[in-house]
Short mmCIF file of C-alpha atoms in Angstrom, two decimals:
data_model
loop_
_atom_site.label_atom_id
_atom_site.label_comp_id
_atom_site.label_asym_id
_atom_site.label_seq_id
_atom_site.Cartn_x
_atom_site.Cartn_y
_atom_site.Cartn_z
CA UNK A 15 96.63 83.30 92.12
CA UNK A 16 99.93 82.86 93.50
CA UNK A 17 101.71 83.08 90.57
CA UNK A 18 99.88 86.64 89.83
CA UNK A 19 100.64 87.45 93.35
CA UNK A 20 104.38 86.44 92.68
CA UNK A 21 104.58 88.44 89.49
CA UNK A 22 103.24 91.54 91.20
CA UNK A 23 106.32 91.38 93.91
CA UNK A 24 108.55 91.14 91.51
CA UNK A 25 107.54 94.15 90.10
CA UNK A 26 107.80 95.76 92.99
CA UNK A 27 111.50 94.24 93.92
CA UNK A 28 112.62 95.34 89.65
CA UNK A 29 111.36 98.53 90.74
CA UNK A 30 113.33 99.54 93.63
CA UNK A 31 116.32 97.07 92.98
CA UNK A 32 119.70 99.91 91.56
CA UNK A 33 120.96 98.64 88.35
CA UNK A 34 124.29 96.75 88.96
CA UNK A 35 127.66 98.89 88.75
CA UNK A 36 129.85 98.80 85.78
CA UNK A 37 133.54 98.53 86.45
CA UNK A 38 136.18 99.47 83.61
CA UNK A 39 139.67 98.28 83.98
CA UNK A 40 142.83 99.51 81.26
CA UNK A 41 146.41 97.88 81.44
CA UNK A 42 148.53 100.27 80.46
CA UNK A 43 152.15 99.81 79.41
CA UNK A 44 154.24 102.85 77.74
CA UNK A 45 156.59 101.79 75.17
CA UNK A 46 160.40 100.75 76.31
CA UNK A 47 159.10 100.54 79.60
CA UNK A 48 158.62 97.22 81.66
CA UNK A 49 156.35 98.00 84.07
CA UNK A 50 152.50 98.09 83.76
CA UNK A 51 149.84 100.51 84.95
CA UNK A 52 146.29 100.58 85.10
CA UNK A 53 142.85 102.74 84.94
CA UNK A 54 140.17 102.04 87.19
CA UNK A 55 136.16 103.00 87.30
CA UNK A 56 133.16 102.11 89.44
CA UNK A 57 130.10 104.04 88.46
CA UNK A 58 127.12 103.00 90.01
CA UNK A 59 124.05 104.57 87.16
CA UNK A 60 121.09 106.04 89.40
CA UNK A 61 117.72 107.79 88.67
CA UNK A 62 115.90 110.89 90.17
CA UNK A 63 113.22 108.43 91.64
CA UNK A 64 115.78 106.42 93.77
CA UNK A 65 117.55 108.80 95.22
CA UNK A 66 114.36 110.50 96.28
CA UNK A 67 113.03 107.17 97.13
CA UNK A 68 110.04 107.47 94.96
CA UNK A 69 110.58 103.84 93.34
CA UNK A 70 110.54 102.39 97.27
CA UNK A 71 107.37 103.62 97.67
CA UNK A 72 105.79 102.56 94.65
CA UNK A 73 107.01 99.15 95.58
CA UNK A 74 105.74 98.82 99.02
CA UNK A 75 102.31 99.68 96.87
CA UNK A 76 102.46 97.63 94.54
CA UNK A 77 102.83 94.78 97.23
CA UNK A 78 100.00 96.29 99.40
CA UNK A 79 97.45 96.02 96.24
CA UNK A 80 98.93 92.44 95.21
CA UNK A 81 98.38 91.05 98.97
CA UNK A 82 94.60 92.54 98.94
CA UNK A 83 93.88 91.21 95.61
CA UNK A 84 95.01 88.26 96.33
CA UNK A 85 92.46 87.75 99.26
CA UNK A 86 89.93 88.92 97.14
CA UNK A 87 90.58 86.14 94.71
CA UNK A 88 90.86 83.81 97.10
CA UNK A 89 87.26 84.32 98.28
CA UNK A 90 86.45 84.15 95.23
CA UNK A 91 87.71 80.92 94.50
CA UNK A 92 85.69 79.42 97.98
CA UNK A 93 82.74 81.19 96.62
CA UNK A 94 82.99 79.95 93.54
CA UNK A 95 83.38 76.52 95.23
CA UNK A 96 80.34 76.94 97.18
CA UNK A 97 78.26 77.79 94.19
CA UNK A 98 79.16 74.63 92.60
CA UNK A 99 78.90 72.60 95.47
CA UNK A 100 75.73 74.14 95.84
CA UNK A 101 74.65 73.18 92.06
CA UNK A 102 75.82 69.56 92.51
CA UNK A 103 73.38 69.01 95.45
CA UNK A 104 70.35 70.83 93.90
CA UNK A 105 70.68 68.32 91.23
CA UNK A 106 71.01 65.39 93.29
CA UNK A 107 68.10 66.50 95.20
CA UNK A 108 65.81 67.37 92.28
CA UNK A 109 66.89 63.49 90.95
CA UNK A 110 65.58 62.38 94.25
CA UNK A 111 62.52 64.44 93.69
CA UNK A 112 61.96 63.13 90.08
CA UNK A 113 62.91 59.66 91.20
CA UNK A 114 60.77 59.31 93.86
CA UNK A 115 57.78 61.33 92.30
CA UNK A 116 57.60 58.72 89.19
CA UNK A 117 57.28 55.95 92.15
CA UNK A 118 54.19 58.06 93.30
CA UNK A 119 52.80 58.69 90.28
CA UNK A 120 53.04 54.73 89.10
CA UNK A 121 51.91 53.48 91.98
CA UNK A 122 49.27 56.01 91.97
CA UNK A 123 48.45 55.19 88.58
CA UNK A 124 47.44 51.32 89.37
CA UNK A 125 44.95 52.71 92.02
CA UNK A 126 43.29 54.79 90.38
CA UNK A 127 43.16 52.38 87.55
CA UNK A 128 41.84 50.08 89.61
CA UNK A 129 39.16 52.26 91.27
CA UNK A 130 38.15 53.10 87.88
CA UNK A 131 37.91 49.01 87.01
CA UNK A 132 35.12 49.55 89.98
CA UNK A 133 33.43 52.35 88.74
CA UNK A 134 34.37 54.58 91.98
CA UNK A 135 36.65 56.86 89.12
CA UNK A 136 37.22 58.47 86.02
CA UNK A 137 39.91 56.01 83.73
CA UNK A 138 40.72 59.74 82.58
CA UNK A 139 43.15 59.88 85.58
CA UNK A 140 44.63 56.82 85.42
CA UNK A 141 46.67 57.98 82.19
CA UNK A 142 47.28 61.74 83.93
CA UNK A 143 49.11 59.54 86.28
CA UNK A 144 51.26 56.92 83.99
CA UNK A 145 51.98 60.20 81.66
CA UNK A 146 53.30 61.92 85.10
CA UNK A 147 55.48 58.95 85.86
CA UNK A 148 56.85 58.53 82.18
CA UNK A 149 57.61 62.22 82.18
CA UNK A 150 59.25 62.26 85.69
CA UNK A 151 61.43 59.20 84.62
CA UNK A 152 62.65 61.22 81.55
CA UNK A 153 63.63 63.87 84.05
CA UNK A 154 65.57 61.46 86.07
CA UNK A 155 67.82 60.75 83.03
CA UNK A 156 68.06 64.59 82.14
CA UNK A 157 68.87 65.30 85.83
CA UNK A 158 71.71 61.94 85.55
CA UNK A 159 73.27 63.50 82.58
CA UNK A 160 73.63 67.37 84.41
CA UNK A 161 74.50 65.50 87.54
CA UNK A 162 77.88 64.09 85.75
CA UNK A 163 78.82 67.62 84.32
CA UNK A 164 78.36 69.43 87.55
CA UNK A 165 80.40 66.36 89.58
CA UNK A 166 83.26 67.02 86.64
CA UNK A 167 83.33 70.67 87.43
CA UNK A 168 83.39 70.49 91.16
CA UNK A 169 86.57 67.72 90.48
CA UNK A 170 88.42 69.99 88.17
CA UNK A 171 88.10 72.74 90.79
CA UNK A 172 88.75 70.38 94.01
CA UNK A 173 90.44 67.80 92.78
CA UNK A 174 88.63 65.21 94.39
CA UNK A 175 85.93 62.87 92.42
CA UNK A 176 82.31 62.76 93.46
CA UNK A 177 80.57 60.26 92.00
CA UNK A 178 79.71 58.62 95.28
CA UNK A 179 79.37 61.47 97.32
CA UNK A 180 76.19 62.01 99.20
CA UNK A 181 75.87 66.00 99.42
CA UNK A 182 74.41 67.61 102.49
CA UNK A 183 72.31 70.72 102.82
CA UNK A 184 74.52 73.86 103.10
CA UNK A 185 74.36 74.85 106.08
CA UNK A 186 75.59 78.56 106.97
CA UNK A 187 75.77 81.14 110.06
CA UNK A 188 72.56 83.39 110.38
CA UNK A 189 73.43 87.04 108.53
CA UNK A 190 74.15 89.86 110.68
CA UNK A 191 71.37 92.12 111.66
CA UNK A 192 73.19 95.08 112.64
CA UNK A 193 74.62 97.06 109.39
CA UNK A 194 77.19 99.05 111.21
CA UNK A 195 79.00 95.72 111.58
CA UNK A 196 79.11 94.69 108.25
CA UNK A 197 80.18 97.93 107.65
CA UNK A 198 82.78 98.39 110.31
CA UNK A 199 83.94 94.96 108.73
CA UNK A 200 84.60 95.92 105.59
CA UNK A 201 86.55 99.01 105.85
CA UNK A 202 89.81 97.35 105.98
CA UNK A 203 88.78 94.10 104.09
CA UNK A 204 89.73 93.30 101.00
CA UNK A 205 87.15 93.96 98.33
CA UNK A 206 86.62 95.79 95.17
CA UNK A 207 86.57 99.32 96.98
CA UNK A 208 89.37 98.57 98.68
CA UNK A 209 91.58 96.70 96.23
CA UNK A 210 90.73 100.16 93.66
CA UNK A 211 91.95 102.39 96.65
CA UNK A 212 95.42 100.49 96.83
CA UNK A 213 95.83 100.08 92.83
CA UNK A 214 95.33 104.39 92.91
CA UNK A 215 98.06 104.76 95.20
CA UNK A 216 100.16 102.55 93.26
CA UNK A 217 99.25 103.89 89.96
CA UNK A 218 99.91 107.57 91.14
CA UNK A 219 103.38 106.77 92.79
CA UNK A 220 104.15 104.77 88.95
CA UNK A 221 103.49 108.15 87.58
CA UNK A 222 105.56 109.90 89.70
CA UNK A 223 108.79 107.76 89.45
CA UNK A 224 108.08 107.98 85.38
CA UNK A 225 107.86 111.51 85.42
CA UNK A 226 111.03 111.85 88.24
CA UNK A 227 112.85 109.58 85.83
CA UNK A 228 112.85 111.87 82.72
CA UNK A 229 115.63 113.66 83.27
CA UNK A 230 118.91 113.28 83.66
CA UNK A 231 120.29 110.02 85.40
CA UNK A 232 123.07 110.22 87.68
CA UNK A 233 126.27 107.90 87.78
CA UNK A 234 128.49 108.30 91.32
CA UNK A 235 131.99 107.32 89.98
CA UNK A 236 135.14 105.50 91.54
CA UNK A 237 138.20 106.43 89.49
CA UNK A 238 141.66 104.66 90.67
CA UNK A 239 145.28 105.07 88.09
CA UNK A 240 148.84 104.29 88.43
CA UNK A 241 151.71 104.74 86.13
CA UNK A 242 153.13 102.41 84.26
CA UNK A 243 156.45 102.70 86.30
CA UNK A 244 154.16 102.79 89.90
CA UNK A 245 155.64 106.49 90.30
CA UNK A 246 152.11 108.07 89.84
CA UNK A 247 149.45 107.04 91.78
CA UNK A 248 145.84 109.26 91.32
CA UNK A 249 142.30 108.20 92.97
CA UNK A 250 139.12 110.33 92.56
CA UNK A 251 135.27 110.43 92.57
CA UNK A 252 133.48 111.93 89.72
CA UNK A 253 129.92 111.51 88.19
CA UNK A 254 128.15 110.47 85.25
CA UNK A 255 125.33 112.00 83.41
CA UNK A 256 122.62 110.23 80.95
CA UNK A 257 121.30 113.89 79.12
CA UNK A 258 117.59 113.15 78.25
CA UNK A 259 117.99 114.30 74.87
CA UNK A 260 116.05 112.15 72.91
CA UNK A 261 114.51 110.07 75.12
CA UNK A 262 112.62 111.52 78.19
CA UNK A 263 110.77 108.45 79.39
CA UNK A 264 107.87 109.31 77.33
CA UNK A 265 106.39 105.87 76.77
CA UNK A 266 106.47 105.28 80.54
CA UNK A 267 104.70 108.26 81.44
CA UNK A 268 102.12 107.40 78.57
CA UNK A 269 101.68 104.29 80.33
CA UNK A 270 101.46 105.45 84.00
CA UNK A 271 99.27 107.65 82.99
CA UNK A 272 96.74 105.54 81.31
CA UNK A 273 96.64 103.26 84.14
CA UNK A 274 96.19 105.97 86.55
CA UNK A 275 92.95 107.19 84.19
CA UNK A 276 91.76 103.58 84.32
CA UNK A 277 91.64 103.19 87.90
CA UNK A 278 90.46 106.61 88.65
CA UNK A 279 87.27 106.06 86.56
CA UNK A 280 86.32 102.63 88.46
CA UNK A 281 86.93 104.92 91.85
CA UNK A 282 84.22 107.16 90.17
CA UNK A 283 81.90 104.51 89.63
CA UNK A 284 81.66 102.82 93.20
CA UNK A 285 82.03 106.72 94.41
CA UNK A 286 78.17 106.87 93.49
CA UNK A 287 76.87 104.53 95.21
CA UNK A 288 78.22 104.62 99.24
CA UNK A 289 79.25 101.35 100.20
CA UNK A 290 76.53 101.53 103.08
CA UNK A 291 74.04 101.59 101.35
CA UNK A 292 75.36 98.62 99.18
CA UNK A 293 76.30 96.78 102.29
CA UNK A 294 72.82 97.29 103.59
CA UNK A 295 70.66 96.51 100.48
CA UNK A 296 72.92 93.38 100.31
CA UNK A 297 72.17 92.14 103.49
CA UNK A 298 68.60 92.55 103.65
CA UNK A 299 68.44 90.52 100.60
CA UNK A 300 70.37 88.02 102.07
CA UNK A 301 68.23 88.05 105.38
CA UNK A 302 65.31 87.92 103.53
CA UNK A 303 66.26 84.70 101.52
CA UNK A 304 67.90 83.12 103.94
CA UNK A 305 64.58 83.16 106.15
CA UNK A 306 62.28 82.23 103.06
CA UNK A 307 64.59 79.40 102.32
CA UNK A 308 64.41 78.47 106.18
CA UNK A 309 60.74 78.72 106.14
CA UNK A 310 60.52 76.30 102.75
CA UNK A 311 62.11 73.34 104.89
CA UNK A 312 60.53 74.35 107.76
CA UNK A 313 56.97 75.29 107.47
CA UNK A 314 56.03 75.41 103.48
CA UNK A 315 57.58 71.59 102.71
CA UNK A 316 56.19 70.02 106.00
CA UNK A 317 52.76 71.38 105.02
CA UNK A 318 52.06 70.44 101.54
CA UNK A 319 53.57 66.50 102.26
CA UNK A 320 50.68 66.23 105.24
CA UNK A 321 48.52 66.97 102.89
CA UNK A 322 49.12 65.17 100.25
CA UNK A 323 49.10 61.84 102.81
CA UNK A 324 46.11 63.28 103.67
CA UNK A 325 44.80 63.33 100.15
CA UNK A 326 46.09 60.31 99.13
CA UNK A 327 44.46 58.52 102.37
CA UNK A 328 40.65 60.05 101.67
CA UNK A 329 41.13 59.05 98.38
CA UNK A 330 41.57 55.57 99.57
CA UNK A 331 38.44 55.73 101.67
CA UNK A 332 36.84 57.15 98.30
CA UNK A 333 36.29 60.56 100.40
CA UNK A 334 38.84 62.32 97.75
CA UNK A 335 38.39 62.48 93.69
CA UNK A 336 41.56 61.07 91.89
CA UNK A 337 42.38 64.74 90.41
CA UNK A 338 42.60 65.94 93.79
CA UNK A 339 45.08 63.89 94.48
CA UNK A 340 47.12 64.23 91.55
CA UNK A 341 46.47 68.67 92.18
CA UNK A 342 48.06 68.26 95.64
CA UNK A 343 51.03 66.00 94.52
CA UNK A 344 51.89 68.59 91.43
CA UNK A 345 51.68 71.52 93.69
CA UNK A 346 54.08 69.44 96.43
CA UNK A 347 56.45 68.33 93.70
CA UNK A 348 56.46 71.97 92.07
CA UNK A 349 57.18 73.51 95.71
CA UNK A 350 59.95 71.15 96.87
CA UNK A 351 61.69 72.22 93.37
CA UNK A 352 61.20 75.74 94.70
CA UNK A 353 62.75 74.92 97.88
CA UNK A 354 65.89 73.70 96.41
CA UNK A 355 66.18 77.08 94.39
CA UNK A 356 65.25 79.09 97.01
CA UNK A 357 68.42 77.72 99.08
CA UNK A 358 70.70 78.23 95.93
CA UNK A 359 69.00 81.65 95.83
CA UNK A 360 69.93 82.77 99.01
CA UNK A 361 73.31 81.36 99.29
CA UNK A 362 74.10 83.48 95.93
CA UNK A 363 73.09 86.25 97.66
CA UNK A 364 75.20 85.59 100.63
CA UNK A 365 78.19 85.27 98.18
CA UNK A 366 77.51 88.14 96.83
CA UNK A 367 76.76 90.21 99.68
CA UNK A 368 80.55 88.58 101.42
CA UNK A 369 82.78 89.77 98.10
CA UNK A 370 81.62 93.50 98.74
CA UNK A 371 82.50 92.78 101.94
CA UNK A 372 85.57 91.07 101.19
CA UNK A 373 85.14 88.66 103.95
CA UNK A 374 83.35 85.02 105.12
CA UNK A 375 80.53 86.58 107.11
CA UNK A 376 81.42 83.64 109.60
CA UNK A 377 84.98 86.07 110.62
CA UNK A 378 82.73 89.08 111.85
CA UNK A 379 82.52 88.44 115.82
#
């Protein structure tokens, strides 16, 4: 990112920088004489657009759109980060799952095995359980083999290893309510809308120092003689013209041109849709998840675990029928997988929701 940043400024500084002067110098010497003279020119070669000061403009654009896209990649990149941070733990907490399901499912196995040895169960259930647990431990090394792919991918990003890292649950600020904030925030932020506002203004002021420089070019001149015997001494200022004969900066303009088109067309395309109503449909999507992954960890997870203690207990006390028991633990283990994607859910949304803002929701006050 830096080094596109860096290449954009110094397209900006090759843009308004003059070309260097050329300086001519003759000796001259007439014949029989002993004495030596010279000729001297300066000319300093300048276009239409510098003089008019087109080309300073187009650089201080060009460095206005590099600085804003360069924030925008930059949040990006910590999005990006996020996500995979974000995939790294879901893993490592569906291997916990899996892991400790298989230890349920065996140990509920040999009880039910043994109730059936009594006569108090169907045997049926005993192998619904040890067919659980085999298939759960077959996860485990499925989960153990995308576990070391997403810790290699969150290394080559960070460049840090993670193989004994202990992930936490993301944890994030609560998402705005009010709209008109998130709005208000990212009017002068740098995303998509914006970055597409600053590349127009730099594509239209190309166009216009292309189109400036296709005619003639100008060449201020320093002339300075003296005769060979130092009785003649002559100074004087003159100019140089380049006559746009053949050339007339056609490929230029072809160029500025096209590039203007380009970014023109992408202004039409977020033109149809207002970024309020982006901003807002965004955000309520975000709210929405956020609160539904809350209410997973909160509520939904709590729930379904009492229960299946509960289960697990009455079956015990022969209250409960072994297939109960193995209903409630499939429906816990299939809902605390749907908590873990509910949180990557919702912090997708948040990332998405932040790079049309162009902004960490955490920087609006």
């Amino acid at each position: 990112m830096q080094r596109e940043y860096d290449d954009k400024l110094a397209e900006g500084i090759e843009a308004k920088t003059l070309e260097n002067p050329e300086f001519q110098a003759d000796a001259i010497r007439g014949r029989g004489e002993s004495g030596t003279g010279y000729d001297l020119e300066l000319t300093q070669p300048l276009k239409l657009s510098q003089i008019t000061g087109a080309r300073q403009r187009y650089a201080g654009y060009l460095s206005d759109a590099a600085s804003t896209e360069q924030s925008y990649e930059i949040l990006k990149v910590i999005n990006e980060t996020t996500a995979l941070y974000t995939r790294l733990w879901l893993l490592q907490e569906r291997r916990k799952i899996a892991e400790h399901s298989a230890e349920g499912a065996k140990s509920m196995s040999k009880l039910v095995k043994s109730a059936a040895g009594q006569g108090q169960t169907s045997a049926a259930a005993s192998h619904l359980f040890s067919a659980d647990a085999a298939k759960l431990e077959s996860d485990v090394g499925a989960l153990d083999a995308e576990l070391r792919q997403a810790r290699t991918d969150l290394a080559k990003m960070t460049g840090r290893h993670f193989i004994q890292a202990e992930l936490q649950r993301p944890a994030f600020s609560a998402v705005p309510e009010s709209t008109e904030a998130l709005v208000a925030f990212a009017k002068d932020r740098a995303n998509l809308r914006n970055i597409i506002k600053s590349r127009i203004k730099a594509a239209e002021e190309r166009l216009s120092v292309a189109n400036q420089d296709s005619g003639f070019e100008f060449g201020p001149r320093l002339v300075a003689a003296r005769s060979p015997d130092g009785d003649e001494k002559s100074y004087g200022i003159g100019v140089a013209l380049r006559i746009p004969l053949w050339n007339q900066n056609d490929a230029e303009r072809k160029r500025a041109e096209a590039s203007l088109r380009q970014v023109k067309t992408e202004a039409d395309i977020f033109a149809g849709v207002p970024p309020e109503e982006t901003i807002a449909e965004l955000q309520q999507s975000a709210i929405a998840l956020q609160k539904r992954a809350d209410s997973y960890f909160d509520a939904i997870l709590p729930g379904y675990r009492k229960s299946y203690e509960l289960t697990q207990s009455m079956f015990r006390q022969g209250q409960a029928d072994a297939l109960e028991v193995w209903k409630v633990r499939e429906k816990l283990y299939q809902t605390e997988n749907e908590a873990l994607a509910a949180v990557v859910e919702a912090i997708n949304t948040r990332g998405n929701l932040e790079l049309e803002l162009g902004g960490k929701l955490e920087e609006i006050k």
